[in-house]
PDB file of C-alpha atoms in Angstrom:
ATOM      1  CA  UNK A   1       0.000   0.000   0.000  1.00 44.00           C
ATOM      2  CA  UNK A   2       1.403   3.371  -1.130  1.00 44.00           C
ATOM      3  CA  UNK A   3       1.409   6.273   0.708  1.00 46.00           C
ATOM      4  CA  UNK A   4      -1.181   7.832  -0.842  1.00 44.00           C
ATOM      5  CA  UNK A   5      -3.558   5.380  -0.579  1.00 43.00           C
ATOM      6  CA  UNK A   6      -2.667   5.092   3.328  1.00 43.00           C
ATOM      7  CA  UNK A   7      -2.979   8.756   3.840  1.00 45.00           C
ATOM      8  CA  UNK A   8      -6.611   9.033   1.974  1.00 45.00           C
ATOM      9  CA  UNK A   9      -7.736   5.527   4.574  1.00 47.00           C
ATOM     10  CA  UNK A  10      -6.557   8.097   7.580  1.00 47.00           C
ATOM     11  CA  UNK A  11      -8.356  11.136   6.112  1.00 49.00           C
ATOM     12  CA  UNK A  12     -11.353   8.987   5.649  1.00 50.00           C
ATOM     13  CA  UNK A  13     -11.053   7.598   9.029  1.00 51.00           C
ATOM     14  CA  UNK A  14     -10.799  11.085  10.472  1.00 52.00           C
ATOM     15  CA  UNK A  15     -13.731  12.121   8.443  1.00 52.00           C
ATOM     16  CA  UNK A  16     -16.189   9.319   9.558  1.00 52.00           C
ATOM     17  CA  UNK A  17     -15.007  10.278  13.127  1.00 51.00           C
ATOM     18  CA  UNK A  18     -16.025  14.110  12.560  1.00 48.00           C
ATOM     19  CA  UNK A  19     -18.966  13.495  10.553  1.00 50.00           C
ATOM     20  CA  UNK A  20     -20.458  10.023  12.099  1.00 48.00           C
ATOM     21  CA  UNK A  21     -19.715  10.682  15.792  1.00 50.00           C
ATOM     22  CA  UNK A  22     -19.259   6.910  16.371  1.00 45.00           C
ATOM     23  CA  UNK A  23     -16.594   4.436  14.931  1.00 44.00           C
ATOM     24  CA  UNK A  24     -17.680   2.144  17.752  1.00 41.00           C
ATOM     25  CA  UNK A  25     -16.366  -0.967  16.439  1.00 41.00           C
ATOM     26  CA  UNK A  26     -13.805  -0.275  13.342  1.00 43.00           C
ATOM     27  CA  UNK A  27     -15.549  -1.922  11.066  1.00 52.00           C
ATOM     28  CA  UNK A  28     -17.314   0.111   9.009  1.00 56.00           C
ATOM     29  CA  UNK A  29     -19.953  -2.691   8.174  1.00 56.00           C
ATOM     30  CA  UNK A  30     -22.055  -2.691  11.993  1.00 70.00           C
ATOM     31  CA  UNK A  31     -22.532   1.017  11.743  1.00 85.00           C
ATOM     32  CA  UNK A  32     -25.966   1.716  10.656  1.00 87.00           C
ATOM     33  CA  UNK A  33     -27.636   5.400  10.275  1.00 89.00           C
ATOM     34  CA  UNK A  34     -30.046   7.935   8.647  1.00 89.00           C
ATOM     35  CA  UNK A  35     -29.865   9.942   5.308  1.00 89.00           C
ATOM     36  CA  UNK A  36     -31.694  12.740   4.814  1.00 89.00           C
ATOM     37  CA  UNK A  37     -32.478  12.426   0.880  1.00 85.00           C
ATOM     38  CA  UNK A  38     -35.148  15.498   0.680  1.00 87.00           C
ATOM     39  CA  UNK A  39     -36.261  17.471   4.129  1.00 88.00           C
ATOM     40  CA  UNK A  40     -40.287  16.569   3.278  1.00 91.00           C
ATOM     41  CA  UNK A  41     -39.559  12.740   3.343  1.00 87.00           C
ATOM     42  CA  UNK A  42     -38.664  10.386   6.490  1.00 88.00           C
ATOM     43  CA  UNK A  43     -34.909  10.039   6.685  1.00 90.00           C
ATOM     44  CA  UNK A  44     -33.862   6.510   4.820  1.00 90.00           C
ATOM     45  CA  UNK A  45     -32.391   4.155   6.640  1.00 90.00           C
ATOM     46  CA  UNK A  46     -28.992   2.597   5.822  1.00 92.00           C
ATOM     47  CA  UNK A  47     -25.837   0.357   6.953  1.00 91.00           C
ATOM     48  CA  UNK A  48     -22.698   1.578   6.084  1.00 90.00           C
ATOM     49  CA  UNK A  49     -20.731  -0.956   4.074  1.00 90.00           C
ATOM     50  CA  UNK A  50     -17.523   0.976   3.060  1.00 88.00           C
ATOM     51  CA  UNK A  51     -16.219   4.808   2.908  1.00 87.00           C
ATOM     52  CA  UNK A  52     -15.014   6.212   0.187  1.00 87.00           C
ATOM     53  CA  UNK A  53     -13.093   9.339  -0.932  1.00 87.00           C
ATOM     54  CA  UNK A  54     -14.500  10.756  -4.151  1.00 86.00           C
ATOM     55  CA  UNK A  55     -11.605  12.779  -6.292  1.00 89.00           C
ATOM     56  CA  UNK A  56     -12.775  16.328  -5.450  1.00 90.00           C
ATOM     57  CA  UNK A  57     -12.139  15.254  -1.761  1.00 87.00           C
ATOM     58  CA  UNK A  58     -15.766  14.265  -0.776  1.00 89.00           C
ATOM     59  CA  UNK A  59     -16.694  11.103   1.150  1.00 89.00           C
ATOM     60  CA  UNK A  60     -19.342   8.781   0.497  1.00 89.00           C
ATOM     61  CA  UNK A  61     -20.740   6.290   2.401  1.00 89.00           C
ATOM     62  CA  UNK A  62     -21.460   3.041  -0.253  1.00 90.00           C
ATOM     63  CA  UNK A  63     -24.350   1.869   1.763  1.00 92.00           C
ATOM     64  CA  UNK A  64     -26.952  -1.845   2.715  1.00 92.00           C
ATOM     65  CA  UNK A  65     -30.935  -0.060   2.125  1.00 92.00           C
ATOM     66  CA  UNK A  66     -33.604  -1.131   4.706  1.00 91.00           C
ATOM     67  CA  UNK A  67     -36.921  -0.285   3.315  1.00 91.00           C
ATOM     68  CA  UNK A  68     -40.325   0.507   5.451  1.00 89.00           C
ATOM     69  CA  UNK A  69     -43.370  -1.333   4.882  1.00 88.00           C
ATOM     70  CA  UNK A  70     -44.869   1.472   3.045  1.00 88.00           C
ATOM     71  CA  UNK A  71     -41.581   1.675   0.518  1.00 89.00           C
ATOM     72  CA  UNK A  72     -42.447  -1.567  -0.773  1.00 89.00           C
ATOM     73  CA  UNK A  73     -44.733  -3.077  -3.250  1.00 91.00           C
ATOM     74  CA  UNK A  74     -47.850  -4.715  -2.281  1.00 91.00           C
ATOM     75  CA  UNK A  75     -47.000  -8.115  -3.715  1.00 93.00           C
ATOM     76  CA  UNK A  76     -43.643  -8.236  -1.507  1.00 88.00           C
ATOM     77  CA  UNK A  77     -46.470  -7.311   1.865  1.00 88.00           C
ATOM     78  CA  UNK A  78     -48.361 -10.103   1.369  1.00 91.00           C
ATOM     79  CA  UNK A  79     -45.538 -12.692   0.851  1.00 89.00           C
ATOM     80  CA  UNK A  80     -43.544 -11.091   4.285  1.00 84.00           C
ATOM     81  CA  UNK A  81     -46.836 -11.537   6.166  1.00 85.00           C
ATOM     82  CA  UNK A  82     -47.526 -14.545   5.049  1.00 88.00           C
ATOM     83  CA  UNK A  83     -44.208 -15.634   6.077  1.00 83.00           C
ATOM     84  CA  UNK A  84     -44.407 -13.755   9.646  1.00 78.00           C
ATOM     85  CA  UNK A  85     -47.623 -15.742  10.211  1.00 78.00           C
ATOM     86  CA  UNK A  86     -46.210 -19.231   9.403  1.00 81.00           C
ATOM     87  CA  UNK A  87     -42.932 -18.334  11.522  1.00 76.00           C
ATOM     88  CA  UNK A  88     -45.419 -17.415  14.224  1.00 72.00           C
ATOM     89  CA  UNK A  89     -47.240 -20.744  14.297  1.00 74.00           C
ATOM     90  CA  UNK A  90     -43.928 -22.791  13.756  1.00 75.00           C
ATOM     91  CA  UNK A  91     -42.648 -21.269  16.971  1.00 73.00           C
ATOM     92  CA  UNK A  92     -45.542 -21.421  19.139  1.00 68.00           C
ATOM     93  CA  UNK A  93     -44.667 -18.323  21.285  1.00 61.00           C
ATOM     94  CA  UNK A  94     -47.793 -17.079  22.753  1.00 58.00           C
ATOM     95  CA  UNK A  95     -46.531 -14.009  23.712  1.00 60.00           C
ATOM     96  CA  UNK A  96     -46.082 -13.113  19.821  1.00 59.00           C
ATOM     97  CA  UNK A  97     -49.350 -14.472  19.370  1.00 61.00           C
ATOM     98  CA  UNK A  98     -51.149 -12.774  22.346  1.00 71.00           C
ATOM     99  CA  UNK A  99     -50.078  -9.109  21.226  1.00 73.00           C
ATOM    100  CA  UNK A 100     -52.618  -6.912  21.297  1.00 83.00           C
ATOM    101  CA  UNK A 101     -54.205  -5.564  17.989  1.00 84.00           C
ATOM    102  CA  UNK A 102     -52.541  -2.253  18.571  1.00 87.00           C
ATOM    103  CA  UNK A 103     -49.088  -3.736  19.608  1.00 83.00           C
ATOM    104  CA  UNK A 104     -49.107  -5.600  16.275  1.00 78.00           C
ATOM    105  CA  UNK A 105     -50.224  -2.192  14.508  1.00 80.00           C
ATOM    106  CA  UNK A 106     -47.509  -0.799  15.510  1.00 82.00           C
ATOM    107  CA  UNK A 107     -44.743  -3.184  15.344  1.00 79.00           C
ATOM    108  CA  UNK A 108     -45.672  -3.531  11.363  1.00 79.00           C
ATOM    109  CA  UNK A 109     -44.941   0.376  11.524  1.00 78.00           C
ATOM    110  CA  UNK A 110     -41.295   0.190  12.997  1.00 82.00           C
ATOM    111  CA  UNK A 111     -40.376  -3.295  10.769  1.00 84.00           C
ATOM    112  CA  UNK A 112     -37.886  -2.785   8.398  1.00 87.00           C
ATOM    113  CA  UNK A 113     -37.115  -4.983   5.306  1.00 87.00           C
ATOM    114  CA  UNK A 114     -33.150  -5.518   4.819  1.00 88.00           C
ATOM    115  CA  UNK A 115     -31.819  -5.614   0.363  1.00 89.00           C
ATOM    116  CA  UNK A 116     -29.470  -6.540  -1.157  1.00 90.00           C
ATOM    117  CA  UNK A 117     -29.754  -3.129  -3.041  1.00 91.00           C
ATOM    118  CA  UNK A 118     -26.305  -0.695  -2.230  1.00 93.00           C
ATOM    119  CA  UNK A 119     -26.169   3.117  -3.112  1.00 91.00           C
ATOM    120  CA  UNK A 120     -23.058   5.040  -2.564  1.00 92.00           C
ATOM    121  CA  UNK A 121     -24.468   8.286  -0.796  1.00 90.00           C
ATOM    122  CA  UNK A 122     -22.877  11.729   0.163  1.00 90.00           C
ATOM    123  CA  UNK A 123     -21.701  11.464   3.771  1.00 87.00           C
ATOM    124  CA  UNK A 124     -22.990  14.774   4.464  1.00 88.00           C
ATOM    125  CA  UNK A 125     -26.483  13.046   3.825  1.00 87.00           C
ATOM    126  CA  UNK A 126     -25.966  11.232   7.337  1.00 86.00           C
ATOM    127  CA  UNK A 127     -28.316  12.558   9.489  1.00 83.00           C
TER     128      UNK A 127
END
């Protein structure tokens, strides 16, 4: 490794420090956090796979998506909840099953859906 290329991995260390406020675990892969793509939409949600520095001296975050229910199609519901039902009966956990109407209203609000989808993002996005 030249020392360019081991200067730019400190200056991009540095810069996840400054802008992330957490390198808890030096891996870049466990961290995950919020993008603000437009200030009228909810901030995305994202896991930070790798930073990069762009030529003009910029870093961006390449990035795992999560997706809320409501991002998703309505073909892709039906086949999670179908699967979260049969999971439900395979394990038998009556306090899963128990939950009150409202409990399980909400808890479809807060799920997320991990892709395989990655975007490379500004890291002055993070939020």
């Amino acid at each position: 490794m030249g020392p360019g290329l081991c200067q730019s991995a400190v200056v991009i260390a540095e810069a996840a420090k400054y802008l992330f406020g957490f390198v808890t675990s030096g891996r870049v892969g466990q961290n995950y956090v919020y993008f603000e793509n437009s200030s009228s939409n909810p901030y995305l949600i994202r896991r930070i796979e790798e930073l990069n520095k762009t030529a003009n001296g910029n870093v961006e975050a390449k990035v795992v998506c999560f997706y809320r229910r409501r991002d998703i199609s309505s073909t892709l519901i039906v086949l999670a909840d179908k699967h979260a039902r049969e999971m439900e009966e395979e394990m038998e956990n009556p306090e899963m099953v128990d939950l009150p109407e409202k409990q399980k209203h909400q808890l479809r609000h807060r799920e997320l859906f991990l892709s395989r989808q990655l975007e490379s993002l500004p890291a002055t996005h993070i939020r």
